[in-house]
mmCIF file of C-alpha atoms in Angstrom:
data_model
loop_
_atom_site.group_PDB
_atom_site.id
_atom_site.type_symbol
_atom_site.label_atom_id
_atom_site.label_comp_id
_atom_site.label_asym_id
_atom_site.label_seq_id
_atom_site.Cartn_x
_atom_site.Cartn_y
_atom_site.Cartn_z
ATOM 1 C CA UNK A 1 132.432 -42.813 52.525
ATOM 2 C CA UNK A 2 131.714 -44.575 55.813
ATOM 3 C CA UNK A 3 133.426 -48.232 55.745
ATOM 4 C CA UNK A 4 132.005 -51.374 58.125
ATOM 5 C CA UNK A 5 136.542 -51.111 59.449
ATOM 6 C CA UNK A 6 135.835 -47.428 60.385
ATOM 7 C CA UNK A 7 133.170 -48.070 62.537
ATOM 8 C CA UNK A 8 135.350 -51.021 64.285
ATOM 9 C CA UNK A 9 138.565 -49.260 64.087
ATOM 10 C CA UNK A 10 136.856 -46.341 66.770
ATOM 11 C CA UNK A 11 135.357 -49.177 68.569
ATOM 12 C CA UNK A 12 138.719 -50.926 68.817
ATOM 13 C CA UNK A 13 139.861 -46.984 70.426
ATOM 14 C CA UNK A 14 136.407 -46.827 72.429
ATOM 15 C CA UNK A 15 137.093 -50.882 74.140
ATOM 16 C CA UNK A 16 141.013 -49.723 74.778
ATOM 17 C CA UNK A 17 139.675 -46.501 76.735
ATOM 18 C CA UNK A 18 137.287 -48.983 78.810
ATOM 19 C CA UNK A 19 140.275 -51.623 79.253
ATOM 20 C CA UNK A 20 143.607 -49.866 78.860
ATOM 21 C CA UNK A 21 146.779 -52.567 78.253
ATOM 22 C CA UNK A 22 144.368 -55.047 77.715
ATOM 23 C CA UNK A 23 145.131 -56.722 73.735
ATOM 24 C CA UNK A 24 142.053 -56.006 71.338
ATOM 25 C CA UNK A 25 142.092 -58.668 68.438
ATOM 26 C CA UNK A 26 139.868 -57.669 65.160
ATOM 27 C CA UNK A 27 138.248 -59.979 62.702
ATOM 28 C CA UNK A 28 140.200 -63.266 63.935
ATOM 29 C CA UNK A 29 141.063 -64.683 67.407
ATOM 30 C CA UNK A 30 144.179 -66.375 67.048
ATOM 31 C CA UNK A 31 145.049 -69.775 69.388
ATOM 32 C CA UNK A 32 146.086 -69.057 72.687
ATOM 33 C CA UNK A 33 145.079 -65.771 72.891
ATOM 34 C CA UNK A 34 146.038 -63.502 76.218
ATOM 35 C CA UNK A 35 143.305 -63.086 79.137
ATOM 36 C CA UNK A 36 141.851 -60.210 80.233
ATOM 37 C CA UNK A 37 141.491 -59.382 76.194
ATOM 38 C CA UNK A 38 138.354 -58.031 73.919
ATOM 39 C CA UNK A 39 137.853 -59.394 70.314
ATOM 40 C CA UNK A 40 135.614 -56.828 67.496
ATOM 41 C CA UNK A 41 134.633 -58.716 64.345
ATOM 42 C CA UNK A 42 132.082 -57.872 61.911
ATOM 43 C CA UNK A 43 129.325 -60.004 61.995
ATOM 44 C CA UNK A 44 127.164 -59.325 58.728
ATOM 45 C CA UNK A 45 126.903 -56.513 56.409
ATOM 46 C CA UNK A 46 123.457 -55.367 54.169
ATOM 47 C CA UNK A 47 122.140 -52.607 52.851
ATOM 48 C CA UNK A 48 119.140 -51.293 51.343
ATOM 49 C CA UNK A 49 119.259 -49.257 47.933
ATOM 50 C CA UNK A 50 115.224 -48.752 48.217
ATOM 51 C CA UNK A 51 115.316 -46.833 51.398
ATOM 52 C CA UNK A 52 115.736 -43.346 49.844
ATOM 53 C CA UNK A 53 115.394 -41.948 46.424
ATOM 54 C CA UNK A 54 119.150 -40.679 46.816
ATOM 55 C CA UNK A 55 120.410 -42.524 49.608
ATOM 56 C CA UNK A 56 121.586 -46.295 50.287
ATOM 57 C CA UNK A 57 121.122 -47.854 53.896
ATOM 58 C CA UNK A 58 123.810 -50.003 55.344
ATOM 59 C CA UNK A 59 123.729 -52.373 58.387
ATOM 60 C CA UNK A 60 126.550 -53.938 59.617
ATOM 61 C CA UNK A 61 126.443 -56.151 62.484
ATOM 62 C CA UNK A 62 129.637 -55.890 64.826
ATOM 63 C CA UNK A 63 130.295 -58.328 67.460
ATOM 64 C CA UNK A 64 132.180 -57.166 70.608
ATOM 65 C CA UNK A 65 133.433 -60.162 72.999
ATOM 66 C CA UNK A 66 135.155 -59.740 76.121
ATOM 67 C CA UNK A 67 137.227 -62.058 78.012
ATOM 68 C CA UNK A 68 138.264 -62.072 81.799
ATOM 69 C CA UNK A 69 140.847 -63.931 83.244
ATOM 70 C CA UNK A 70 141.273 -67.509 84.476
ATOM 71 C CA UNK A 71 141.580 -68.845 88.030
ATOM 72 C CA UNK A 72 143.947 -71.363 88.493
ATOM 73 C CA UNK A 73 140.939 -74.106 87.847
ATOM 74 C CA UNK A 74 140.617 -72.472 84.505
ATOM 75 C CA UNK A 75 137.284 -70.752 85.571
ATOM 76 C CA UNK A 76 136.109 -67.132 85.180
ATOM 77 C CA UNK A 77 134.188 -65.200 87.536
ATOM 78 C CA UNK A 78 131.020 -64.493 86.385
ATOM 79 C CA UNK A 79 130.908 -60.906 88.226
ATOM 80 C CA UNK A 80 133.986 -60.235 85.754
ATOM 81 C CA UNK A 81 132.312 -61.331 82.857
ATOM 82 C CA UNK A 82 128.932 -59.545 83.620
ATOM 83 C CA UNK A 83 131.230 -56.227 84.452
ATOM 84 C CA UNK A 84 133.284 -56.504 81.347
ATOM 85 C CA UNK A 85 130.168 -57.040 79.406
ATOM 86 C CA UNK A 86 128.264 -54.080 80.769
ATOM 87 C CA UNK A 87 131.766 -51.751 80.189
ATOM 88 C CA UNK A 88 131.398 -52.859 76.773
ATOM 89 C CA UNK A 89 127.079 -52.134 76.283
ATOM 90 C CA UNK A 90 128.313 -48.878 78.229
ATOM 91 C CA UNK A 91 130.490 -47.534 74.815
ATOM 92 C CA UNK A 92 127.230 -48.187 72.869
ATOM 93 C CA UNK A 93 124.551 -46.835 74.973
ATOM 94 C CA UNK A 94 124.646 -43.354 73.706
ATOM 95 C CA UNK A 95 122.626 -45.003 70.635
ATOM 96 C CA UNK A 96 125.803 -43.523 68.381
ATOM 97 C CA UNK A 97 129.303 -43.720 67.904
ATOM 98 C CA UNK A 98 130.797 -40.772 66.510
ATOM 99 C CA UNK A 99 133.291 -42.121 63.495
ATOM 100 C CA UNK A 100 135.048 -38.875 62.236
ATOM 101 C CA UNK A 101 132.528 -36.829 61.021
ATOM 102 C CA UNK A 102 129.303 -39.290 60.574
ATOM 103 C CA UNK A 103 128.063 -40.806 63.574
ATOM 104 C CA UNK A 104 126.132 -44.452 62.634
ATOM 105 C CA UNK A 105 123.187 -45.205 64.755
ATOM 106 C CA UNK A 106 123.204 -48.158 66.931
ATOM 107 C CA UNK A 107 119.736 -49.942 65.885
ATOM 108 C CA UNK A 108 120.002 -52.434 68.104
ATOM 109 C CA UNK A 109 121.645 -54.203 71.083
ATOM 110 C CA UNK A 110 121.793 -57.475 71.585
ATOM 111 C CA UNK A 111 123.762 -59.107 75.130
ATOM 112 C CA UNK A 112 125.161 -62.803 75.433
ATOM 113 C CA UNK A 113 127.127 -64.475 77.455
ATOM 114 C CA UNK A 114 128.547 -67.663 79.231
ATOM 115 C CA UNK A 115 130.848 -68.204 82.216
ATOM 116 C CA UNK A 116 133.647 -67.885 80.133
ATOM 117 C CA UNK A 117 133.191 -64.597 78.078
ATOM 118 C CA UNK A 118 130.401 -61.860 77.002
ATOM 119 C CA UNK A 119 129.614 -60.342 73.644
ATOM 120 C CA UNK A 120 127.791 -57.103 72.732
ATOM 121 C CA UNK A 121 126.369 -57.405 69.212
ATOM 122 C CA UNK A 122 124.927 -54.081 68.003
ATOM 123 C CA UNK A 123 123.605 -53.548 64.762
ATOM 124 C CA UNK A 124 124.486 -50.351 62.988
ATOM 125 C CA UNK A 125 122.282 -48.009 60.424
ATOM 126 C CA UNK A 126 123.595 -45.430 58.670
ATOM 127 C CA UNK A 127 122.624 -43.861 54.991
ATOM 128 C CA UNK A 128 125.251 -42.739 52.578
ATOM 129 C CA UNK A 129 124.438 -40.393 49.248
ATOM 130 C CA UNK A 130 124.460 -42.658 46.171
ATOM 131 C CA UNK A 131 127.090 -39.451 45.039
ATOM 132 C CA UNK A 132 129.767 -40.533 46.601
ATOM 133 C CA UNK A 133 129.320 -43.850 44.976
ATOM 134 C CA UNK A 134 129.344 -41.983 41.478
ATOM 135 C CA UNK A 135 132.877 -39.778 42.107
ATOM 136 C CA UNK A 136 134.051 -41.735 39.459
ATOM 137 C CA UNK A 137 131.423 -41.337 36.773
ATOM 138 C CA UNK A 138 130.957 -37.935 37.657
ATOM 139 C CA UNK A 139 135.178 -37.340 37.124
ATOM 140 C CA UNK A 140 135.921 -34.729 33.890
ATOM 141 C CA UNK A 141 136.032 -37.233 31.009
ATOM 142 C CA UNK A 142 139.076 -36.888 28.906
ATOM 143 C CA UNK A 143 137.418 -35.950 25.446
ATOM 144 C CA UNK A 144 140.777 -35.308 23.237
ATOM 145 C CA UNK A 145 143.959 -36.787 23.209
ATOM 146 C CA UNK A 146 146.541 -34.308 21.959
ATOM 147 C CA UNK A 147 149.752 -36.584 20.682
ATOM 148 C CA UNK A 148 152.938 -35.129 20.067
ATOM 149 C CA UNK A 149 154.796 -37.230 17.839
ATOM 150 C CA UNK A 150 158.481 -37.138 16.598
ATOM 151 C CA UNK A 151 159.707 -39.249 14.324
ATOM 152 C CA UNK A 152 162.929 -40.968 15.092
ATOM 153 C CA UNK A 153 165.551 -40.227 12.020
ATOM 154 C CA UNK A 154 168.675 -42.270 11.815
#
């Protein structure tokens, strides 16, 4: 089964290749956070159960944001951030990342960004079998109990 936290735990490897040393926070951005850093949070997450007889859609929406460092005026420059932002569009431009052995299909891309920071938000689609969401119905049911008591004599 193919979780939402794999997908960002390979992006999380994918933005340290891109920016090596540089901290990579995941789902929250804590106060006072280092510069140059990235941030990965999941944005949304929906599937469909209708789009195959045996299969169930998924879409999660992952946010990458990227943020250069401050002059001494507190200011960024704005080559940075468009340079950091295109390093990150540049992990998801193959239209895949490859998660272990699935590889979820980016299914869209969309850019933003200030003076201050950028963000990549791509939406994911992949399908999963509705079998591997049945492992545990489909588990050997224990039919007979066999007890072996003793009876405590004193």
């Amino acid at each position: 089964m193919l979780y939402p936290q794999d997908i960002i735990d390979r992006l999380k490897e994918l933005v340290e290749e891109k920016f090596p040393g540089e901290p990579v926070y995941l789902d929250t951005l804590p106060n006072g956070f280092a510069r140059p850093s990235n941030y990965i949070t999941l944005g949304k997450f929906t599937g469909d159960a209708g789009f195959a007889p045996r299969l169930v859609e998924f879409s999660p929406v992952i946010e990458l944001v990227t943020f250069p460092e401050r002059d001494a005026h507190a200011l960024s420059s704005q080559r940075e951030v468009n340079r950091r932002q295109m390093l990150l569009t540049a992990i998801l431009m193959p239209g895949f990342v490859k998660v272990g052995d699935r590889a979820p299909k980016v299914a869209n891309l969309a850019l933003e960004g200030g003076t201050d920071f950028a963000s990549v938000t791509a939406t994911f689609s992949y399908a999963v079998s509705r079998e591997e969401f049945l492992e545990l119905e489909n588990a050997p049911v224990m039919e007979e109990f066999a007890l072996n008591v003793r009876e405590r004599k004193e």
